PDB file of N, CA and C in Angstrom:
ATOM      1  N   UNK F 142       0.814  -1.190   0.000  1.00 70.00           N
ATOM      2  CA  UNK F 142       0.000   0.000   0.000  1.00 70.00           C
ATOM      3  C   UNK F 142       0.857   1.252   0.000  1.00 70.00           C
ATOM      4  N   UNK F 143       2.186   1.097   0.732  1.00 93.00           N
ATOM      5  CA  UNK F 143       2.814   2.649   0.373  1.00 93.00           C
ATOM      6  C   UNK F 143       3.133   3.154  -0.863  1.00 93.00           C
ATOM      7  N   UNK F 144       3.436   1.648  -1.932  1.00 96.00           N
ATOM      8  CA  UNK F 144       3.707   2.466  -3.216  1.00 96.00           C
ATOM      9  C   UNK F 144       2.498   3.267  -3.901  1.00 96.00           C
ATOM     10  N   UNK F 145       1.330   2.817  -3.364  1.00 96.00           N
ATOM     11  CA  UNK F 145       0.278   3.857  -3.815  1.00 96.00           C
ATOM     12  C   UNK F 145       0.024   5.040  -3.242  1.00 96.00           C
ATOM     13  N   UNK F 146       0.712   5.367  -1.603  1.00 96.00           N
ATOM     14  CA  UNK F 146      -0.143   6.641  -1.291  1.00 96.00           C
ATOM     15  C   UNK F 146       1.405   7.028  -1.820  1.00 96.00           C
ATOM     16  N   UNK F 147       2.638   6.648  -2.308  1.00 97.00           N
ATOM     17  CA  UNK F 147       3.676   7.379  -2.585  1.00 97.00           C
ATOM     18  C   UNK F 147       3.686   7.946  -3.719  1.00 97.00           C
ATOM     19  N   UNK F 148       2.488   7.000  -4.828  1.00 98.00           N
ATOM     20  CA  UNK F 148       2.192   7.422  -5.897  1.00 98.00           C
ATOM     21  C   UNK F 148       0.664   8.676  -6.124  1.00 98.00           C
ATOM     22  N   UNK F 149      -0.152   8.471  -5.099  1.00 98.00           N
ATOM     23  CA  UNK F 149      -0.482   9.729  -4.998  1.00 98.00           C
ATOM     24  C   UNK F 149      -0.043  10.748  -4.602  1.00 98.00           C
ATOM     25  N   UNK F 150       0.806  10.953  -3.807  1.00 97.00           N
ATOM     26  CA  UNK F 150       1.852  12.415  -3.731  1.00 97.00           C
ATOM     27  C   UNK F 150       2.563  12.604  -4.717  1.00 97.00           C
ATOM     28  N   UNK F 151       3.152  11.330  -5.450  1.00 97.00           N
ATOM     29  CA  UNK F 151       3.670  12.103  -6.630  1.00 97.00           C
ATOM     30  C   UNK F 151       2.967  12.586  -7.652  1.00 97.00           C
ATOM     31  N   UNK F 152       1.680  11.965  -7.665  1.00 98.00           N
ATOM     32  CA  UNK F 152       0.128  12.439  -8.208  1.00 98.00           C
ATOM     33  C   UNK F 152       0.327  14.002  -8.472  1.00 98.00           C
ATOM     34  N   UNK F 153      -0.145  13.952  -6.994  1.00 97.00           N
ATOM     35  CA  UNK F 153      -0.467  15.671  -6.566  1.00 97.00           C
ATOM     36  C   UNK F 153       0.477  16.436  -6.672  1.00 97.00           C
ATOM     37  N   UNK F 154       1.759  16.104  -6.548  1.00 97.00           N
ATOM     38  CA  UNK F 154       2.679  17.140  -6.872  1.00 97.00           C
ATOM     39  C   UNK F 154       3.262  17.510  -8.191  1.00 97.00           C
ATOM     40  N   UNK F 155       2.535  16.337  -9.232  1.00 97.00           N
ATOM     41  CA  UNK F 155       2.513  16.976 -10.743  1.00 97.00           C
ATOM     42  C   UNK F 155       1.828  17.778 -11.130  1.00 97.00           C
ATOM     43  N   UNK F 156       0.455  17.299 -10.587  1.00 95.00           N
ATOM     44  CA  UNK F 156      -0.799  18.581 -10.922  1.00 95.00           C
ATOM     45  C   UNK F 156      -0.107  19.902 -11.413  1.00 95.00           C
ATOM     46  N   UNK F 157       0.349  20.288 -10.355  1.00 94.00           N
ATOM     47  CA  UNK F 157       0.908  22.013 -10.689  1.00 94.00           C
ATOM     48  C   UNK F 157       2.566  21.728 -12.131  1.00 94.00           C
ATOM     49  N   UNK F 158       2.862  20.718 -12.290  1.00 96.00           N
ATOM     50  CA  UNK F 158       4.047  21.047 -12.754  1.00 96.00           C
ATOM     51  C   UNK F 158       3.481  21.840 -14.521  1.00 96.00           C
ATOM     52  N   UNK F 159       4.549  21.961 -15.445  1.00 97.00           N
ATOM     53  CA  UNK F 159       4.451  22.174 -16.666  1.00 97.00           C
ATOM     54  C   UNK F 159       3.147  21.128 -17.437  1.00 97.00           C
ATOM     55  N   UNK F 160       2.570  21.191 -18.407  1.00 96.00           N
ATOM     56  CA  UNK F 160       2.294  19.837 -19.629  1.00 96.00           C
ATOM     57  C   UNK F 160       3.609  19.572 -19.867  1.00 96.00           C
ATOM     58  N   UNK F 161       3.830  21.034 -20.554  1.00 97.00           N
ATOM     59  CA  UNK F 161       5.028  20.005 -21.730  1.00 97.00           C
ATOM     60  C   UNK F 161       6.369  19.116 -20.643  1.00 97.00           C
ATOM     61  N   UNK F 162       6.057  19.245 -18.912  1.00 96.00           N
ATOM     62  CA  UNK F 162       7.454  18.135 -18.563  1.00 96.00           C
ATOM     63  C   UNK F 162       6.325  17.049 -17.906  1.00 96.00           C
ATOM     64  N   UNK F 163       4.781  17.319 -17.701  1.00 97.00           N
ATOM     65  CA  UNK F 163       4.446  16.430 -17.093  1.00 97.00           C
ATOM     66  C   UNK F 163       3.494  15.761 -17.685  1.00 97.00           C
ATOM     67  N   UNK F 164       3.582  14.415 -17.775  1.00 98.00           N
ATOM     68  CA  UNK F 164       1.881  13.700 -18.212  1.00 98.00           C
ATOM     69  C   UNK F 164       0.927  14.176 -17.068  1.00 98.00           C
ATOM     70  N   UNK F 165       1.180  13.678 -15.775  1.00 98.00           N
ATOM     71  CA  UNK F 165       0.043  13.910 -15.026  1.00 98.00           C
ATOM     72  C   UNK F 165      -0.870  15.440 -15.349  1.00 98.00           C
ATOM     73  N   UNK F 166      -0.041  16.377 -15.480  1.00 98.00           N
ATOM     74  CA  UNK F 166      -0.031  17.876 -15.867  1.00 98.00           C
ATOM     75  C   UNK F 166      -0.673  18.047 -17.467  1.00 98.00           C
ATOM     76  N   UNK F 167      -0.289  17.275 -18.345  1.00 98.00           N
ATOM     77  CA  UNK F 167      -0.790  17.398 -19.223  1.00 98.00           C
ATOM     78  C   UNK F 167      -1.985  16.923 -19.259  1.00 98.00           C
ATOM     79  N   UNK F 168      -2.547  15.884 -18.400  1.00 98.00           N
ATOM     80  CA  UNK F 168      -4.087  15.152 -18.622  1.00 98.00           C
ATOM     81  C   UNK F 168      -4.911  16.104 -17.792  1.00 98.00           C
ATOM     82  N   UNK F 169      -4.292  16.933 -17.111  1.00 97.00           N
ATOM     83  CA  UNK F 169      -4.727  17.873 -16.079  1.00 97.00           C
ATOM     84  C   UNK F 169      -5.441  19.093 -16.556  1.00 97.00           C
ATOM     85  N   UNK F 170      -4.499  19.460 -17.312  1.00 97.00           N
ATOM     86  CA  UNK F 170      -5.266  20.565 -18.824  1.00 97.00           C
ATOM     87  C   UNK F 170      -5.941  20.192 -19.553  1.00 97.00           C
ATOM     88  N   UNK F 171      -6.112  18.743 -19.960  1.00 97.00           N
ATOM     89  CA  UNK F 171      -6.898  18.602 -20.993  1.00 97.00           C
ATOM     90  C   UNK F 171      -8.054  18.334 -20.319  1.00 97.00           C
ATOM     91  N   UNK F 172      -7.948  18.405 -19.375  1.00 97.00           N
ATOM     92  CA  UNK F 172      -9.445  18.327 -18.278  1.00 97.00           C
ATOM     93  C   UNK F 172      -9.980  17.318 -18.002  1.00 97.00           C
ATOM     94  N   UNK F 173     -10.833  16.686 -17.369  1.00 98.00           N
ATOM     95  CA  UNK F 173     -11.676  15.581 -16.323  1.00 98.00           C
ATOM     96  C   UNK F 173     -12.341  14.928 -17.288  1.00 98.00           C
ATOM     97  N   UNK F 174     -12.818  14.670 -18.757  1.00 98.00           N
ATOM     98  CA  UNK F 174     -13.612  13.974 -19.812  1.00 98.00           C
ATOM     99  C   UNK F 174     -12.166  13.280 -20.219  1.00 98.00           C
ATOM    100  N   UNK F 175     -11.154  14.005 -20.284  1.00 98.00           N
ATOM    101  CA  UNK F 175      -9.743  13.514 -20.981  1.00 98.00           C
ATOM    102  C   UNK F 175      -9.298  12.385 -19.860  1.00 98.00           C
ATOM    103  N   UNK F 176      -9.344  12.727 -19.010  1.00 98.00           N
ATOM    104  CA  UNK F 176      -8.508  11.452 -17.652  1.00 98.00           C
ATOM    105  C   UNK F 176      -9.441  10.948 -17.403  1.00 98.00           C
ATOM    106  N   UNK F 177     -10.810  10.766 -17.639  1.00 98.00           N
ATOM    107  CA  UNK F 177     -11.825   9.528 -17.347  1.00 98.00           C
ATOM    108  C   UNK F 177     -11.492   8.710 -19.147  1.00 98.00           C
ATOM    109  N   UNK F 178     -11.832   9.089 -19.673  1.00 98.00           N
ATOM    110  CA  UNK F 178     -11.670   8.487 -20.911  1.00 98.00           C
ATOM    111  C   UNK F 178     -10.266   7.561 -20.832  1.00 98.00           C
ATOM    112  N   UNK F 179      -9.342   8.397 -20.359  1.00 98.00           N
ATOM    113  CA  UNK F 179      -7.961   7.414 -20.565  1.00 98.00           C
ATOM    114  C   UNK F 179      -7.954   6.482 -19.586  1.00 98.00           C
ATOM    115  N   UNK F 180      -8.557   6.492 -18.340  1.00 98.00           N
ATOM    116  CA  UNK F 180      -8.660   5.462 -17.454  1.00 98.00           C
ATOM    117  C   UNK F 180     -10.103   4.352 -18.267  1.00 98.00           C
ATOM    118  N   UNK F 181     -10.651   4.570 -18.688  1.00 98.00           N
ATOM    119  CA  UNK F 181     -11.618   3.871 -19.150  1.00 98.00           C
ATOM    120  C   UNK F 181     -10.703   3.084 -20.601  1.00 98.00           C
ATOM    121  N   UNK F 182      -9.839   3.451 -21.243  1.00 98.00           N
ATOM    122  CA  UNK F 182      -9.081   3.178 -22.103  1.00 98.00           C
ATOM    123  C   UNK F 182      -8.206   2.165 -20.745  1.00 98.00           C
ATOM    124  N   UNK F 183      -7.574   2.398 -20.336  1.00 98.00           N
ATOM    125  CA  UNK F 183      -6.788   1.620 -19.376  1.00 98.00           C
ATOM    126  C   UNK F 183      -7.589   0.054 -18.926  1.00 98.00           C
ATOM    127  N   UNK F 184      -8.417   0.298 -18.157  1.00 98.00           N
ATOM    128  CA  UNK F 184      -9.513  -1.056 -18.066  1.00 98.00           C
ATOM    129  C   UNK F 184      -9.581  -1.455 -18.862  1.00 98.00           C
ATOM    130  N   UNK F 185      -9.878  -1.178 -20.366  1.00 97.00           N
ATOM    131  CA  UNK F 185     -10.072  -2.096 -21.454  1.00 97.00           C
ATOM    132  C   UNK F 185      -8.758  -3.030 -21.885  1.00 97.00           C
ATOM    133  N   UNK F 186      -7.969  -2.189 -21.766  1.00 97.00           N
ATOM    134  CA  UNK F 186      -6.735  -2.767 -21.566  1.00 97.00           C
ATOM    135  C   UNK F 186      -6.362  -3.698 -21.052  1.00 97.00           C
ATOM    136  N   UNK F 187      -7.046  -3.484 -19.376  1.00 97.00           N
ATOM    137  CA  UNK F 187      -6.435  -4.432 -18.917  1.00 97.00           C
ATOM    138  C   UNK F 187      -7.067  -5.905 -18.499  1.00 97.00           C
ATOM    139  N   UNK F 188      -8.842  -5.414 -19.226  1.00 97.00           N
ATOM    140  CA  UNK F 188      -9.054  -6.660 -19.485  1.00 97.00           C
ATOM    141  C   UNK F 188      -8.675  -7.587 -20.376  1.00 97.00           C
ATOM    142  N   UNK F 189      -8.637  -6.916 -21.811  1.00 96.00           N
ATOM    143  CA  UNK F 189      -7.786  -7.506 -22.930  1.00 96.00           C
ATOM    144  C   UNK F 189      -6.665  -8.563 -22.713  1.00 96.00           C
ATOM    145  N   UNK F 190      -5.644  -8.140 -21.597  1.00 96.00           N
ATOM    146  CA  UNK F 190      -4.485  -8.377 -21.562  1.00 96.00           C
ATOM    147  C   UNK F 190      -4.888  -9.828 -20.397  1.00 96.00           C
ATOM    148  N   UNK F 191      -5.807  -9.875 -18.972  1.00 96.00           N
ATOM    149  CA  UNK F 191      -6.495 -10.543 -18.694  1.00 96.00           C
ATOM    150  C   UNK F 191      -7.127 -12.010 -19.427  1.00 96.00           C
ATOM    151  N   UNK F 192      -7.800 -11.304 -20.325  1.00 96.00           N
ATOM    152  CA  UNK F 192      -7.730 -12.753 -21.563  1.00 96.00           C
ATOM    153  C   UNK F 192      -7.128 -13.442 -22.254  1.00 96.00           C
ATOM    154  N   UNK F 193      -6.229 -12.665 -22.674  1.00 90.00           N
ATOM    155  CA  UNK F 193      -5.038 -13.095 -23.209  1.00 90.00           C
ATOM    156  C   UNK F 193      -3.965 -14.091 -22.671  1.00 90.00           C
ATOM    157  N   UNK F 194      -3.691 -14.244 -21.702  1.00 74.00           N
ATOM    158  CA  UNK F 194      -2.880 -15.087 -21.098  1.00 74.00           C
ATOM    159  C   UNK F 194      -1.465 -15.153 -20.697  1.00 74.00           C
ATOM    160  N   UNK F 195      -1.672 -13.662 -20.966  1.00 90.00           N
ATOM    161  CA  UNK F 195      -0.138 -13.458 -21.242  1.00 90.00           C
ATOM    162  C   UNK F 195       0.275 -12.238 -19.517  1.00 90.00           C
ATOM    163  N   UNK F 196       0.943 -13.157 -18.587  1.00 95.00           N
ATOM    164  CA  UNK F 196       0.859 -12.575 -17.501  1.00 95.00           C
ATOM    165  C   UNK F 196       1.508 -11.184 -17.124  1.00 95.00           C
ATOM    166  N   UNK F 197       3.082 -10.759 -17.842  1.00 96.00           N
ATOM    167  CA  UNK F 197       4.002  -9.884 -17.929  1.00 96.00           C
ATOM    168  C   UNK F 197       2.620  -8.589 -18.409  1.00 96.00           C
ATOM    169  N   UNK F 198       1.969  -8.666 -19.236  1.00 95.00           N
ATOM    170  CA  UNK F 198       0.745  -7.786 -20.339  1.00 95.00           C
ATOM    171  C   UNK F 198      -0.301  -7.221 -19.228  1.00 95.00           C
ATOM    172  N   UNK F 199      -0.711  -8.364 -18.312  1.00 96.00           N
ATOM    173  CA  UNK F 199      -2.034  -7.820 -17.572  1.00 96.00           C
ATOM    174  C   UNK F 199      -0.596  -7.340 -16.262  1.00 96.00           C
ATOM    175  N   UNK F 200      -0.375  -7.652 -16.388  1.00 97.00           N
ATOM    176  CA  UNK F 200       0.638  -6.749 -14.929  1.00 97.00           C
ATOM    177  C   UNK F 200       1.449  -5.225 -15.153  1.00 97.00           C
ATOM    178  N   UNK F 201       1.494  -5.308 -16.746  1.00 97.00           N
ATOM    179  CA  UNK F 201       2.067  -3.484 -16.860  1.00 97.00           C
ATOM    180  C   UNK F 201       0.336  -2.971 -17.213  1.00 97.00           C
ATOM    181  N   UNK F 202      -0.634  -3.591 -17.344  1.00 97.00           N
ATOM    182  CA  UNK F 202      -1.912  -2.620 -17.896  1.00 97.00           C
ATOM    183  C   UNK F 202      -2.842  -2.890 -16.431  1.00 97.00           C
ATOM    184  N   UNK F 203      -2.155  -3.634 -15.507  1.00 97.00           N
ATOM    185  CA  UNK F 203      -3.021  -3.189 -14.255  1.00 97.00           C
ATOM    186  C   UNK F 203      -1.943  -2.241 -13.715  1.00 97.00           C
ATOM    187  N   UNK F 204      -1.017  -1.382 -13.790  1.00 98.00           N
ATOM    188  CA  UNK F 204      -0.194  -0.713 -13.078  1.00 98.00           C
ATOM    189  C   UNK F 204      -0.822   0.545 -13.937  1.00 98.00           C
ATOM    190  N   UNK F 205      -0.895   0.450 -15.000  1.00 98.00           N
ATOM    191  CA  UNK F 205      -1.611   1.708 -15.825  1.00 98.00           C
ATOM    192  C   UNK F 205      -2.964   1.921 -15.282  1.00 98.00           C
ATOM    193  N   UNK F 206      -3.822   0.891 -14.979  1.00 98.00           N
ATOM    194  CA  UNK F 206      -4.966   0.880 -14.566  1.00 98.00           C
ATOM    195  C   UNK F 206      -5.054   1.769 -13.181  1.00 98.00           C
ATOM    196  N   UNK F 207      -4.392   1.200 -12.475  1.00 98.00           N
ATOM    197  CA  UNK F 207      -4.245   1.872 -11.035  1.00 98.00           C
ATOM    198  C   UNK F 207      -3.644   3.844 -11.116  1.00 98.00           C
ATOM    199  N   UNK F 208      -2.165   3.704 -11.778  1.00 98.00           N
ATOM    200  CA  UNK F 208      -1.889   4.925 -12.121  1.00 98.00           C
ATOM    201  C   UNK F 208      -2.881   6.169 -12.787  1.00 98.00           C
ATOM    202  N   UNK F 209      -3.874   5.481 -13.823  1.00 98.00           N
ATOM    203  CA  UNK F 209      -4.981   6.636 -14.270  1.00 98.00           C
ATOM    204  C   UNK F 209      -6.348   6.256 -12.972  1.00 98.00           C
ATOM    205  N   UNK F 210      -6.567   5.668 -12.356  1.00 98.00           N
ATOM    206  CA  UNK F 210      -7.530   5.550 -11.644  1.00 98.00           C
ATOM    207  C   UNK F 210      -7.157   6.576 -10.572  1.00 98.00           C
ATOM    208  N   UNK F 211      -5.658   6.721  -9.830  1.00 98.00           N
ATOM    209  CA  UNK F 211      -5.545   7.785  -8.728  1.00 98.00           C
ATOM    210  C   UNK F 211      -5.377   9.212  -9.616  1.00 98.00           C
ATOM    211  N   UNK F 212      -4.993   9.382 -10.863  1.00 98.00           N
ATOM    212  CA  UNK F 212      -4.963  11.091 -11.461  1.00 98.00           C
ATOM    213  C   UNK F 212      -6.607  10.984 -11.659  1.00 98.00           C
ATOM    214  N   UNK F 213      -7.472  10.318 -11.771  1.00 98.00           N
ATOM    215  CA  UNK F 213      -9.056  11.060 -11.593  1.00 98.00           C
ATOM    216  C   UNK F 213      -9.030  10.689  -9.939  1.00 98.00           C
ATOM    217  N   UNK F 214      -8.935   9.918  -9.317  1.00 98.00           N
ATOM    218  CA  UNK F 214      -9.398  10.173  -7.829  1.00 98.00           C
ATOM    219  C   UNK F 214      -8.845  11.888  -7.416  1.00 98.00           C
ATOM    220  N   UNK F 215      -7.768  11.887  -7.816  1.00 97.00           N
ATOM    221  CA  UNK F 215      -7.456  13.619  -7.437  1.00 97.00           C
ATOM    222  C   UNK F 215      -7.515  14.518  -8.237  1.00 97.00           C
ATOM    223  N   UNK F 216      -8.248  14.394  -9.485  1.00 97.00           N
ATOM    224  CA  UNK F 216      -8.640  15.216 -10.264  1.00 97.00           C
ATOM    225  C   UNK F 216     -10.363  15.612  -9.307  1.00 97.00           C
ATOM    226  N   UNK F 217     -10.661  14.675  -9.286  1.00 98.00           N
ATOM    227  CA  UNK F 217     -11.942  14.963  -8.060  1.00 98.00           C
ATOM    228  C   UNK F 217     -11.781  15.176  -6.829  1.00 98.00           C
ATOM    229  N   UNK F 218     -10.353  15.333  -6.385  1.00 97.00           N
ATOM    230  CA  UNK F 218     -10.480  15.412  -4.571  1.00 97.00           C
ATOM    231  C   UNK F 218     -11.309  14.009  -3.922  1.00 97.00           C
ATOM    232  N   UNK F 219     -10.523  12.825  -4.722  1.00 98.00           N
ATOM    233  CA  UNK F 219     -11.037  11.922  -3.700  1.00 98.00           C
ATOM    234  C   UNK F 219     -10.335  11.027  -3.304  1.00 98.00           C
ATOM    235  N   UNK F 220      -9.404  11.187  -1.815  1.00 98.00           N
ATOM    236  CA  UNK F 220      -8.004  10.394  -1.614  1.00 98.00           C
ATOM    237  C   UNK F 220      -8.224   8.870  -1.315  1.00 98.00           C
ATOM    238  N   UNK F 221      -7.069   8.760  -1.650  1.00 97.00           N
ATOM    239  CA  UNK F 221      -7.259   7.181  -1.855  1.00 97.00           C
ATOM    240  C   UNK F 221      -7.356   6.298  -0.401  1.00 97.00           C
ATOM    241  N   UNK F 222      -7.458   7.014   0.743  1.00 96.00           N
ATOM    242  CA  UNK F 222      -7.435   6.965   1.821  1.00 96.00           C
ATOM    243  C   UNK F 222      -9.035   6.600   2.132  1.00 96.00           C
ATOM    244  N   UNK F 223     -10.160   7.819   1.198  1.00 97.00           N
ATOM    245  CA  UNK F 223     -11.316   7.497   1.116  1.00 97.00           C
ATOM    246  C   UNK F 223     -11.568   5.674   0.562  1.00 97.00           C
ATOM    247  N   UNK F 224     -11.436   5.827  -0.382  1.00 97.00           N
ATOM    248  CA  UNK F 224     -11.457   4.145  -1.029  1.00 97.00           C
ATOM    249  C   UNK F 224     -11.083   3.193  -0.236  1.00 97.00           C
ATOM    250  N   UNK F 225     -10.219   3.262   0.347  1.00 95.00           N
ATOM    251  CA  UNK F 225      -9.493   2.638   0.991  1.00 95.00           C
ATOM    252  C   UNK F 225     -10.804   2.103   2.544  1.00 95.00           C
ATOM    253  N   UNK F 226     -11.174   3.113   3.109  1.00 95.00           N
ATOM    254  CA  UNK F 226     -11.874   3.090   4.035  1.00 95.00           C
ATOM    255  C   UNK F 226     -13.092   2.644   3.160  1.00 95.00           C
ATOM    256  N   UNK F 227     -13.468   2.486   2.299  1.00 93.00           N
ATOM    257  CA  UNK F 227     -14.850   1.695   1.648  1.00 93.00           C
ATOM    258  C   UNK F 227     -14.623   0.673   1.480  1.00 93.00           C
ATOM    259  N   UNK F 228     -13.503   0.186   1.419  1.00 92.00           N
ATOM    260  CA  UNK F 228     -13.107  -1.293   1.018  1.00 92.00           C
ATOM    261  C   UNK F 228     -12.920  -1.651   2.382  1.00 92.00           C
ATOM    262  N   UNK F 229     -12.729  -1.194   3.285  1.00 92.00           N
ATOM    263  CA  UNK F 229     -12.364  -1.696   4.493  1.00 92.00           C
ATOM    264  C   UNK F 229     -13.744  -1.956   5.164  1.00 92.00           C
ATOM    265  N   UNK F 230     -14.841  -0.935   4.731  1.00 89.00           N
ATOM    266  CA  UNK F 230     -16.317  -1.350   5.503  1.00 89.00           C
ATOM    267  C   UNK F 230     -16.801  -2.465   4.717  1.00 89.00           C
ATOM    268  N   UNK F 231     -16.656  -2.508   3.641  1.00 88.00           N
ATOM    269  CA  UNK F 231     -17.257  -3.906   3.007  1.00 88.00           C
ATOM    270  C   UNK F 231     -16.188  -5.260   3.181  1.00 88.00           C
ATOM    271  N   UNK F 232     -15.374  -5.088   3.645  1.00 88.00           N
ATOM    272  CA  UNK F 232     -14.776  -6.374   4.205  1.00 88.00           C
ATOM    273  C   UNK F 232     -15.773  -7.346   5.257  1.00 88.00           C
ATOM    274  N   UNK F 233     -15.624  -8.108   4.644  1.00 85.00           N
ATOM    275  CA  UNK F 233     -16.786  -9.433   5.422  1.00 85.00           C
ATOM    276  C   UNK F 233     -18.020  -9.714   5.008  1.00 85.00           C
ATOM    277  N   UNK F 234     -18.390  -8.391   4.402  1.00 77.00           N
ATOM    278  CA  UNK F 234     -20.002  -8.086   3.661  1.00 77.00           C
ATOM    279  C   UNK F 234     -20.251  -8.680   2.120  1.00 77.00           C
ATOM    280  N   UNK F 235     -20.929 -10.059   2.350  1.00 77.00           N
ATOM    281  CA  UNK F 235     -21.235 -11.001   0.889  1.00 77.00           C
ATOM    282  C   UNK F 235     -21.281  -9.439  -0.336  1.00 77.00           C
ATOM    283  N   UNK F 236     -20.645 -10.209  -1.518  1.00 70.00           N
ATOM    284  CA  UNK F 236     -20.511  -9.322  -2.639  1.00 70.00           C
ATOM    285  C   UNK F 236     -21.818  -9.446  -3.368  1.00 70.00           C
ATOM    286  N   UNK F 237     -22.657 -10.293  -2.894  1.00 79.00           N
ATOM    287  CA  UNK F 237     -24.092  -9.907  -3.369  1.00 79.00           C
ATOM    288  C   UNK F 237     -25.219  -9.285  -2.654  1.00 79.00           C
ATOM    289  N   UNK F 238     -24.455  -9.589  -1.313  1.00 73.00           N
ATOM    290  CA  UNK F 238     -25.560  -8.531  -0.514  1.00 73.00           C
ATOM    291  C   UNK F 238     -25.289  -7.096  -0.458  1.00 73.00           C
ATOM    292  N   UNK F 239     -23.779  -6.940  -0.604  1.00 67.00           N
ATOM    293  CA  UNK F 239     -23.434  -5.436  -0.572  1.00 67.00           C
ATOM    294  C   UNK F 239     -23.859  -4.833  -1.910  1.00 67.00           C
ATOM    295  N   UNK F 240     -23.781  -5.629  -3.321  1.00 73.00           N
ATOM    296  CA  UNK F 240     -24.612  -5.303  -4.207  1.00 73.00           C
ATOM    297  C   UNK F 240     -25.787  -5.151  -4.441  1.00 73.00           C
ATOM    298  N   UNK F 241     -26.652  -5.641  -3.807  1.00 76.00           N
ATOM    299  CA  UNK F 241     -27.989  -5.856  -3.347  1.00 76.00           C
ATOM    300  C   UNK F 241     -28.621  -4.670  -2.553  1.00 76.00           C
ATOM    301  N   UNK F 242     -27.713  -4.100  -1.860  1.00 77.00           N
ATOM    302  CA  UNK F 242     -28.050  -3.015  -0.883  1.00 77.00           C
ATOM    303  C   UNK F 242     -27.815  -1.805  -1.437  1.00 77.00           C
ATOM    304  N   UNK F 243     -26.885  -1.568  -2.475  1.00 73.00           N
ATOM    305  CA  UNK F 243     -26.453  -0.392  -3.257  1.00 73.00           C
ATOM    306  C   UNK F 243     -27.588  -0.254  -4.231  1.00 73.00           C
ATOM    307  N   UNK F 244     -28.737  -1.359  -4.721  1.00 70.00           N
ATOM    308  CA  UNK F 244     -29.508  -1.019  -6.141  1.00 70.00           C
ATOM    309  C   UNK F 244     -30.821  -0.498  -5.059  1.00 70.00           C
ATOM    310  N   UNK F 245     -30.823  -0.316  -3.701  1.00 63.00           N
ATOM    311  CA  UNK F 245     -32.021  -0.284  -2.735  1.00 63.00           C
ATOM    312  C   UNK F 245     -31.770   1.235  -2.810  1.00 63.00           C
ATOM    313  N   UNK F 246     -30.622   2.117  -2.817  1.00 57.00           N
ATOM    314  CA  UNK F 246     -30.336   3.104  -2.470  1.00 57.00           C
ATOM    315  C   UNK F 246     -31.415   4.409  -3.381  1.00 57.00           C
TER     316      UNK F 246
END
């Protein structure tokens, strides 16, 4: 878990840098439709790679997966600390009842 909150500080401390030295910075300008789209590009990915069989493939496109999933968590102000604590309340809680209870809402 530290390489992720280490990777959200390095998150957040691109935000402000240049585009032209930073990706995070550059998806940052191109605004919140641009870094959902590329994380939604990422999942596809990394299901692809998932099917495929090919283990080295789904292990660099779940690291991409994760990497665009925290630049929109803090493109929205939502730390991964939050998530973190949601996954921690649904620990123990059947994955069909906790699904079950979310379509009641």
């Amino acid at each position: 878990m530290d390489t992720l909150v280490r990777l959200e500080r390095t998150i957040a401390e691109r935000r402000s840098a240049s585009p032209q030295e930073s990706y995070v910075a550059k998806l940052h300008d191109r605004g919140l439709p641009v870094i959902a789209r590329k994380l939604g590009e990422e999942g596809v990915e990394a299901v692809v790679a998932g099917l495929s069989g090919d283990r080295a493939e789904l292990t660099a496109e779940a690291a991409d997966l994760l990497f665009h999933l925290l630049v929109l968590l803090g493109a929205r102000d939502v730390p991964l600390a939050d998530v973190l604590a949601e996954l921690d309340r649904r620990q123990g809680v059947s994955g069909l009842a906790e699904k079950a209870a979310r379509k009641e809402d």
